[in-house]
Coordinates of N, CA and C in Angstrom, one line a residue:
M262 N -195.5 80.0 134.4 CA -195.0 80.7 135.5 C -193.5 80.3 135.7
S263 N -192.6 81.3 135.9 CA -191.2 81.1 136.0 C -190.8 81.2 137.4
T264 N -189.6 80.7 137.7 CA -189.0 80.8 139.0 C -187.7 81.6 138.9
Y265 N -187.3 82.2 140.0 CA -186.0 83.0 140.0 C -185.3 82.6 141.3
S266 N -184.0 82.5 141.1 CA -183.1 82.2 142.3 C -181.8 83.0 142.1
E267 N -181.6 83.9 143.1 CA -180.4 84.8 143.0 C -179.2 84.0 143.5
N268 N -179.3 83.1 144.4 CA -178.1 82.4 144.9 C -178.1 80.9 144.6
G269 N -178.9 80.4 143.6 CA -178.9 79.1 143.2 C -179.7 78.1 144.0
K270 N -180.3 78.7 145.1 CA -181.2 77.9 145.9 C -182.7 78.2 145.7
N271 N -183.5 77.2 145.7 CA -184.9 77.4 145.5 C -185.6 76.2 146.2
S272 N -186.9 76.2 146.0 CA -187.7 75.0 146.6 C -188.8 74.6 145.6
Y273 N -189.0 73.4 145.5 CA -190.0 72.8 144.6 C -190.8 71.7 145.4
T274 N -192.0 71.4 144.9 CA -192.8 70.3 145.5 C -192.2 69.0 145.1
A275 N -192.0 68.1 146.1 CA -191.5 66.8 145.8 C -192.6 65.9 145.3
A276 N -192.4 65.3 144.1 CA -193.4 64.4 143.5 C -193.2 63.0 144.1
A277 N -192.2 62.7 144.8 CA -191.9 61.5 145.4 C -191.0 61.8 146.6
A278 N -190.8 60.8 147.5 CA -190.0 61.1 148.7 C -188.6 61.4 148.2
V279 N -188.0 62.4 148.9 CA -186.6 62.9 148.5 C -185.8 62.9 149.8
V280 N -184.5 62.5 149.6 CA -183.5 62.4 150.7 C -182.4 63.4 150.4
K281 N -182.0 64.1 151.5 CA -180.9 65.1 151.3 C -179.8 64.5 150.5
G282 N -179.3 65.2 149.5 CA -178.2 64.7 148.7 C -178.7 64.0 147.4
D283 N -180.0 63.7 147.3 CA -180.5 63.2 146.0 C -180.3 64.1 144.9
I284 N -180.0 63.6 143.7 CA -179.9 64.4 142.5 C -181.3 64.3 141.9
L285 N -181.8 65.5 141.6 CA -183.2 65.6 141.2 C -183.5 66.0 139.7
K286 N -184.6 65.6 139.2 CA -185.0 66.0 137.9 C -186.4 66.6 138.0
F287 N -186.8 67.4 137.0 CA -188.2 68.0 137.0 C -189.2 66.9 136.5
T288 N -190.4 67.0 137.0 CA -191.5 66.1 136.6 C -192.7 66.9 136.4
T289 N -193.9 66.3 136.6 CA -195.1 67.0 136.4 C -195.3 68.3 137.2
A290 N -196.1 69.2 136.8 CA -196.3 70.5 137.5 C -197.1 70.3 138.7
D291 N -196.8 71.2 139.7 CA -197.6 71.1 141.0 C -198.9 72.0 140.8
A292 N -199.6 72.2 141.9 CA -200.8 72.9 141.9 C -200.7 74.3 141.4
Q293 N -199.5 74.9 141.6 CA -199.3 76.3 141.1 C -198.7 76.4 139.7
G294 N -198.6 75.3 139.1 CA -198.1 75.2 137.7 C -196.6 75.2 137.6
L295 N -195.9 75.1 138.7 CA -194.5 75.0 138.7 C -194.1 73.5 138.6
P296 N -192.9 73.2 138.0 CA -192.5 71.8 137.9 C -192.2 71.3 139.3
S297 N -192.5 70.0 139.5 CA -192.2 69.4 140.8 C -190.9 68.6 140.5
V298 N -190.3 68.0 141.6 CA -189.0 67.3 141.4 C -189.1 65.9 142.0
T299 N -188.3 65.0 141.4 CA -188.2 63.6 141.9 C -186.8 63.2 141.7
P300 N -186.3 62.2 142.5 CA -184.9 61.8 142.3 C -184.7 61.2 140.9
T301 N -183.5 61.4 140.4 CA -183.1 60.7 139.1 C -183.1 59.2 139.3
T302 N -183.3 58.5 138.2 CA -183.2 57.0 138.3 C -182.4 56.5 137.2
A303 N -182.1 57.3 136.2 CA -181.3 56.8 135.0 C -180.2 57.7 134.7
A304 N -179.1 57.2 134.1 CA -178.0 58.0 133.7 C -178.3 59.0 132.7
T305 N -179.4 58.8 131.9 CA -179.8 59.7 130.9 C -180.8 60.8 131.3
D306 N -181.2 60.7 132.6 CA -182.1 61.7 133.1 C -181.5 63.1 133.1
A307 N -182.3 64.1 132.9 CA -181.9 65.5 132.9 C -181.9 66.1 134.3
A308 N -180.7 65.9 135.0 CA -180.6 66.4 136.4 C -180.6 67.9 136.4
V309 N -181.4 68.5 137.4 CA -181.5 69.9 137.5 C -181.1 70.5 138.8
A310 N -181.1 69.6 139.9 CA -180.8 70.2 141.2 C -180.4 69.1 142.2
I311 N -180.0 69.5 143.4 CA -179.6 68.6 144.4 C -180.5 68.9 145.7
A312 N -181.0 67.9 146.3 CA -181.9 68.1 147.5 C -181.0 68.6 148.7
L313 N -181.4 69.6 149.3 CA -180.7 70.1 150.5 C -181.3 69.7 151.8
A314 N -182.4 68.9 151.7 CA -183.1 68.4 152.9 C -184.0 67.2 152.5
D315 N -184.4 66.5 153.4 CA -185.4 65.4 153.2 C -186.8 66.0 153.0
A316 N -187.6 65.4 152.2 CA -189.0 65.8 152.0 C -189.9 64.6 151.6
N317 N -191.1 64.6 152.1 CA -192.1 63.5 151.7 C -192.8 64.0 150.5
Q318 N -193.4 63.1 149.8 CA -194.2 63.4 148.6 C -195.2 64.5 148.9
G319 N -195.3 65.5 148.1 CA -196.2 66.6 148.3 C -195.7 67.8 149.1
E320 N -194.5 67.6 149.8 CA -193.9 68.7 150.6 C -193.0 69.5 149.7
K321 N -192.7 70.7 150.2 CA -191.7 71.5 149.5 C -190.3 71.0 149.9
V322 N -189.4 71.0 149.0 CA -188.0 70.6 149.3 C -187.0 71.7 148.8
A323 N -186.1 72.0 149.7 CA -185.1 73.0 149.3 C -184.1 72.3 148.4
V324 N -183.7 73.1 147.4 CA -182.7 72.5 146.4 C -181.6 73.5 146.0
K325 N -180.5 73.0 145.5 CA -179.5 73.8 144.9 C -179.5 73.5 143.5
I326 N -179.7 74.5 142.6 CA -179.8 74.3 141.2 C -178.4 74.0 140.7
L327 N -178.3 73.0 139.8 CA -177.0 72.6 139.2 C -176.5 73.8 138.3
G328 N -175.2 74.0 138.3 CA -174.6 75.0 137.5 C -174.6 76.4 138.1
T329 N -175.0 76.5 139.3 CA -175.0 77.9 139.9 C -173.8 78.2 140.8
G330 N -172.8 77.4 140.7 CA -171.6 77.6 141.5 C -171.5 77.0 142.8
G331 N -170.4 76.9 143.4 CA -170.2 76.3 144.7 C -170.2 74.7 144.7
T332 N -170.1 74.1 145.8 CA -170.1 72.7 145.9 C -171.3 72.3 146.8
T333 N -171.9 71.1 146.5 CA -173.0 70.6 147.3 C -172.8 69.1 147.3
P334 N -172.9 68.5 148.5 CA -172.7 67.0 148.7 C -173.9 66.3 148.0
V335 N -173.6 65.2 147.3 CA -174.6 64.3 146.7 C -174.4 62.9 147.2
K336 N -175.5 62.1 147.1 CA -175.4 60.7 147.4 C -174.6 60.0 146.3
A337 N -173.7 59.1 146.6 CA -173.0 58.3 145.6 C -173.9 57.3 145.0
G338 N -173.8 57.1 143.7 CA -174.7 56.1 143.1 C -173.9 54.9 142.8
G339 N -172.9 54.6 143.5 CA -172.0 53.4 143.3 C -170.6 53.8 143.9
T340 N -169.6 53.0 143.6 CA -168.3 53.3 144.0 C -167.7 54.3 143.1
V341 N -167.2 55.5 143.6 CA -166.7 56.6 142.9 C -165.4 57.0 143.4
A342 N -164.4 57.2 142.5 CA -163.1 57.6 142.9 C -163.0 59.1 142.9
A343 N -162.2 59.7 143.8 CA -161.9 61.1 143.8 C -161.5 61.5 142.4
G344 N -162.1 62.6 141.9 CA -161.7 63.1 140.5 C -162.6 62.6 139.4
A345 N -163.5 61.6 139.8 CA -164.4 61.0 138.7 C -165.4 62.0 138.4
T346 N -165.8 62.0 137.1 CA -166.9 62.9 136.6 C -168.2 62.2 137.0
L347 N -169.1 62.9 137.7 CA -170.4 62.3 138.1 C -171.5 62.5 137.1
G348 N -172.3 61.5 137.0 CA -173.5 61.7 136.1 C -174.8 61.9 136.9
A349 N -175.9 61.8 136.2 CA -177.2 62.1 136.8 C -177.6 61.2 138.0
T350 N -177.0 60.0 138.2 CA -177.4 59.2 139.3 C -176.4 59.2 140.4
G351 N -175.3 60.0 140.3 CA -174.3 60.0 141.3 C -173.2 59.0 141.1
A352 N -173.3 58.2 140.0 CA -172.3 57.3 139.6 C -171.3 58.0 138.6
A353 N -170.2 57.3 138.4 CA -169.3 57.9 137.4 C -170.0 58.0 136.0
A354 N -169.9 59.1 135.4 CA -170.6 59.3 134.1 C -170.0 58.5 133.0
A355 N -170.8 57.8 132.2 CA -170.3 57.1 131.1 C -170.3 58.1 129.9
A356 N -169.5 57.7 128.9 CA -169.4 58.5 127.7 C -170.8 58.8 127.1
G357 N -171.0 60.0 126.8 CA -172.3 60.4 126.2 C -173.3 60.8 127.2
N358 N -173.1 60.6 128.5 CA -174.1 61.0 129.5 C -173.7 62.4 130.0
K359 N -174.6 63.2 130.4 CA -174.4 64.5 130.9 C -173.7 64.5 132.3
A360 N -172.6 65.3 132.4 CA -171.9 65.4 133.7 C -172.6 66.4 134.6
I361 N -172.6 66.1 135.9 CA -173.2 67.1 136.8 C -172.1 67.7 137.7
G362 N -170.9 67.1 137.8 CA -169.9 67.6 138.6 C -168.7 66.6 138.7
V363 N -167.9 66.8 139.7 CA -166.7 66.0 139.9 C -166.6 65.6 141.3
A364 N -166.3 64.3 141.6 CA -166.2 63.8 143.0 C -164.9 64.4 143.6
L365 N -165.1 65.1 144.7 CA -164.0 65.7 145.4 C -163.3 64.7 146.4
A366 N -164.0 63.6 146.6 CA -163.5 62.5 147.4 C -164.1 61.2 146.9
G367 N -163.4 60.1 147.2 CA -163.9 58.8 146.9 C -165.1 58.5 147.8
A368 N -166.1 57.7 147.3 CA -167.3 57.4 148.0 C -167.9 56.1 147.4
S369 N -168.8 55.5 148.2 CA -169.6 54.4 147.7 C -171.0 54.4 148.3
S370 N -171.9 53.9 147.5 CA -173.3 53.9 148.0 C -173.5 52.7 148.9
G371 N -174.6 52.8 149.7 CA -175.0 51.7 150.6 C -174.5 52.0 151.9

C-alpha cells in the first residue's frame, strides 16, 4: 500500500514516543501495512520526515516529509552553528552522512 501527499505533510503511526521536531525514520509496518515512524538515533539512519506534533507509541503523528520544500523546525542534536549542514540526528553532518538540511540559526540541545 502506498501513501500520497500533495503538500509534503502526512501522518504515520508512531512506533515509539515522538516529540515535535524529532527527525524520523521508517520502521516496521503498522496494522494497515504502512510503515510506522520512530525518532532517528544514529547519523547513518535514513531520515524521512520531521514530527509536527507530539505522539505516544501507537498514535498517529503528523509529519513533514523531507525534501518536499519549505522549512520545518527540528530539535538540535548538539551544538550547531548557523549555516551548518544537519544530519539525521539534528547534529552537524559528518562527511559521508546524508544531509537533511541547513541550520538557519545556531542552536544547542538540552
